[in-house]
Tab-separated table of C-alpha atoms in Angstrom:
chain	number	residue	atom	x	y	z
A	1	MET	CA	3.767	-44.303	-5.811
A	2	SER	CA	3.187	-45.792	-2.350
A	3	SER	CA	-0.062	-47.277	-1.119
A	4	LEU	CA	-2.879	-45.199	0.318
A	5	THR	CA	-2.094	-44.337	3.934
A	6	HIS	CA	-5.633	-43.854	5.253
A	7	PHE	CA	-6.550	-47.539	4.995
A	8	ASP	CA	-5.400	-50.366	7.252
A	9	SER	CA	-4.472	-53.881	6.104
A	10	GLN	CA	-8.165	-54.860	6.092
A	11	GLY	CA	-9.118	-51.898	3.902
A	12	GLN	CA	-10.790	-49.956	6.731
A	13	ALA	CA	-10.387	-46.185	6.875
A	14	HIS	CA	-8.289	-44.940	9.791
A	15	MET	CA	-6.396	-41.892	10.944
A	16	VAL	CA	-2.676	-42.228	10.234
A	17	ASP	CA	-0.512	-42.582	13.359
A	18	VAL	CA	2.087	-39.804	13.219
A	19	ALA	CA	3.406	-40.214	16.778
A	20	ALA	CA	6.788	-41.607	15.685
A	21	LYS	CA	7.326	-39.023	12.936
A	22	PRO	CA	9.721	-36.171	13.725
A	23	ALA	CA	8.436	-32.617	13.898
A	24	THR	CA	9.784	-30.699	10.896
A	25	HIS	CA	8.985	-27.360	9.304
A	26	ARG	CA	6.160	-27.979	6.809
A	27	VAL	CA	4.961	-25.598	4.111
A	28	ALA	CA	2.246	-25.990	1.480
A	29	VAL	CA	1.089	-23.593	-1.216
A	30	ALA	CA	-2.205	-24.066	-3.083
A	31	SER	CA	-4.033	-21.972	-5.630
A	32	GLY	CA	-7.294	-21.694	-7.534
A	33	ARG	CA	-9.475	-19.131	-9.199
A	34	ILE	CA	-13.043	-18.011	-9.655
A	35	GLU	CA	-14.140	-16.852	-13.104
A	36	MET	CA	-16.860	-14.234	-13.367
A	37	LEU	CA	-18.440	-11.527	-15.460
A	38	ALA	CA	-16.402	-8.388	-16.054
A	39	THR	CA	-19.058	-6.374	-14.194
A	40	THR	CA	-18.671	-8.617	-11.147
A	41	LEU	CA	-14.910	-8.181	-11.134
A	42	ALA	CA	-15.399	-4.422	-11.429
A	43	LEU	CA	-17.630	-4.477	-8.328
A	44	ILE	CA	-14.990	-6.411	-6.399
A	45	GLU	CA	-12.170	-4.107	-7.497
A	46	SER	CA	-14.114	-0.936	-6.723
A	47	GLY	CA	-15.112	-2.153	-3.269
A	48	SER	CA	-18.764	-1.391	-4.011
A	49	ALA	CA	-20.239	-4.872	-3.521
A	50	LYS	CA	-23.328	-4.749	-1.286
A	51	LYS	CA	-21.827	-7.118	1.296
A	52	GLY	CA	-18.602	-5.106	1.687
A	53	ASP	CA	-14.890	-5.754	1.078
A	54	VAL	CA	-15.119	-9.031	-0.849
A	55	LEU	CA	-11.418	-9.882	-0.919
A	56	GLY	CA	-10.808	-8.808	2.685
A	57	ILE	CA	-13.611	-11.017	3.947
A	58	ALA	CA	-12.556	-13.883	1.663
A	59	ARG	CA	-9.006	-13.635	3.064
A	60	ILE	CA	-10.294	-13.999	6.628
A	61	ALA	CA	-12.539	-16.905	5.546
A	62	GLY	CA	-9.549	-18.681	3.980
A	63	ILE	CA	-7.484	-18.243	7.137
A	64	GLN	CA	-10.325	-19.557	9.288
A	65	ALA	CA	-10.806	-22.511	6.950
A	66	ALA	CA	-7.152	-23.529	7.194
A	67	LYS	CA	-7.470	-23.513	10.992
A	68	LYS	CA	-10.653	-25.649	10.853
A	69	THR	CA	-9.574	-28.193	8.216
A	70	SER	CA	-9.548	-31.134	10.638
A	71	ASP	CA	-13.204	-30.341	11.485
A	72	LEU	CA	-14.126	-30.641	7.793
A	73	ILE	CA	-11.929	-33.462	6.464
A	74	PRO	CA	-12.572	-36.562	8.588
A	75	LEU	CA	-9.075	-38.072	8.742
A	76	CYS	CA	-6.993	-34.877	8.968
A	77	HIS	CA	-5.035	-34.253	12.144
A	78	PRO	CA	-5.700	-31.024	14.030
A	79	LEU	CA	-2.559	-28.920	13.596
A	80	ALA	CA	-1.011	-25.955	15.355
A	81	LEU	CA	-0.493	-23.717	12.341
A	82	THR	CA	2.323	-21.192	12.547
A	83	ARG	CA	1.342	-19.186	9.459
A	84	VAL	CA	-1.567	-18.833	7.058
A	85	ALA	CA	-1.357	-16.284	4.248
A	86	VAL	CA	-4.093	-15.832	1.661
A	87	ALA	CA	-3.454	-13.582	-1.345
A	88	PHE	CA	-5.517	-12.558	-4.363
A	89	ALA	CA	-4.755	-11.362	-7.871
A	90	VAL	CA	-7.290	-10.193	-10.441
A	91	ALA	CA	-7.206	-10.624	-14.198
A	92	SER	CA	-9.562	-8.803	-16.536
A	93	GLY	CA	-8.252	-9.918	-19.953
A	94	GLY	CA	-10.104	-12.804	-21.578
A	95	VAL	CA	-12.344	-14.438	-18.973
A	96	PRO	CA	-12.195	-12.194	-15.877
A	97	TYR	CA	-11.217	-13.938	-12.657
A	98	VAL	CA	-9.842	-13.641	-9.158
A	99	ALA	CA	-6.938	-15.972	-8.396
A	100	CYS	CA	-6.307	-17.087	-4.825
A	101	THR	CA	-3.070	-18.445	-3.365
A	102	ALA	CA	-2.791	-19.821	0.175
A	103	THR	CA	0.464	-20.545	1.977
A	104	VAL	CA	0.250	-22.559	5.192
A	105	GLU	CA	3.053	-23.491	7.584
A	106	THR	CA	3.534	-25.540	10.734
A	107	VAL	CA	6.233	-27.341	12.661
A	108	GLY	CA	4.941	-30.837	13.235
A	109	PRO	CA	4.827	-34.494	12.238
A	110	THR	CA	2.406	-34.127	9.318
A	111	GLY	CA	1.971	-31.815	6.347
A	112	VAL	CA	-0.334	-28.886	5.668
A	113	GLU	CA	-1.432	-29.594	2.082
A	114	MET	CA	-5.081	-30.081	3.077
A	115	GLU	CA	-5.076	-26.836	5.042
A	116	ALA	CA	-3.753	-24.867	2.059
A	117	LEU	CA	-6.280	-26.465	-0.318
A	118	THR	CA	-9.134	-25.859	2.128
A	119	ALA	CA	-8.113	-22.215	2.559
A	120	VAL	CA	-8.254	-21.670	-1.211
A	121	GLN	CA	-11.612	-23.403	-1.637
A	122	VAL	CA	-13.308	-21.528	1.194
A	123	ALA	CA	-11.856	-18.168	0.140
A	124	LEU	CA	-13.203	-18.723	-3.384
A	125	LEU	CA	-16.569	-19.925	-2.040
A	126	THR	CA	-16.750	-16.745	0.032
A	127	ILE	CA	-16.242	-14.649	-3.090
A	128	TYR	CA	-19.058	-16.617	-4.732
A	129	ASP	CA	-21.327	-16.084	-1.721
A	130	MET	CA	-20.672	-12.372	-1.589
A	131	CYS	CA	-21.218	-11.840	-5.326
A	132	LYS	CA	-23.899	-14.391	-6.217
A	133	ALA	CA	-26.649	-11.757	-6.213
A	134	VAL	CA	-25.106	-10.242	-9.360
A	135	ASP	CA	-23.441	-13.305	-10.941
A	136	ARG	CA	-24.701	-16.831	-10.259
A	137	GLY	CA	-22.645	-18.170	-13.186
A	138	MET	CA	-19.249	-17.772	-11.474
A	139	THR	CA	-17.048	-20.860	-11.782
A	140	ILE	CA	-14.450	-22.054	-9.285
A	141	THR	CA	-11.659	-23.825	-11.141
A	142	ASP	CA	-8.035	-24.951	-11.180
A	143	VAL	CA	-7.737	-25.595	-7.433
A	144	ARG	CA	-4.516	-27.514	-6.849
A	145	LEU	CA	-1.450	-27.950	-4.721
A	146	LEU	CA	1.430	-25.913	-6.140
A	147	GLU	CA	4.151	-27.002	-3.744
A	148	LYS	CA	4.896	-28.605	-0.427
A	149	HIS	CA	8.077	-28.860	1.604
A	150	GLY	CA	9.126	-30.799	4.692
A	151	GLY	CA	8.665	-34.268	6.028
A	152	LYS	CA	9.859	-37.681	4.947
A	153	SER	CA	8.575	-37.352	1.384
A	154	GLY	CA	10.540	-34.120	0.853
A	155	SER	CA	9.500	-31.410	-1.543
A	156	PHE	CA	6.944	-31.380	-4.334
A	157	THR	CA	6.493	-28.702	-6.970
A	158	ALA	CA	3.596	-29.022	-9.393
A	159	PRO	CA	4.360	-28.774	-13.091
A	160	VAL	CA	3.599	-25.402	-14.631
A	161	VAL	CA	0.183	-25.339	-16.269
A	162	HIS	CA	-0.327	-22.636	-18.838
A	163	PRO	CA	-3.813	-21.101	-18.946
A	164	PRO	CA	-5.871	-21.535	-22.102
A	165	ALA	CA	-5.431	-18.894	-24.797
A	166	GLY	CA	-7.278	-15.684	-24.027
A	167	LEU	CA	-6.807	-15.748	-20.278
């Protein structure tokens, strides 16, 4: 593994200079989930939550978050994103949950992993916000980078993690 790139030779934090890096097609996919009570998932699926279409609003929040990542993470470069897709899947067996996957793309000199991870986190936080009146015990978990492609470091695909029994 190489050294940390956000520190200079004196150990001071700095923004990485990407001016000399070629613009390539970059893609990152991240995922996570929010566990909840079965009754909360039923509200989400039926569309009867008091605040409206939970997953629709969470999708928009995730897209917005990807676009604003450099405003939230101090050393991220602002990027011209070419695509942000946020998708959800629900699971009611075992511990009920909503899974979120974000795919982010750009053509540029730096990757979009942080944008994909931020999209997932904010989408899941939006679900929490919209449903907290009925379920304050929801848990956001398993947020991680699944894959990334493009750039000097090439591709990365995370190892498959199997959910615990009962999920």
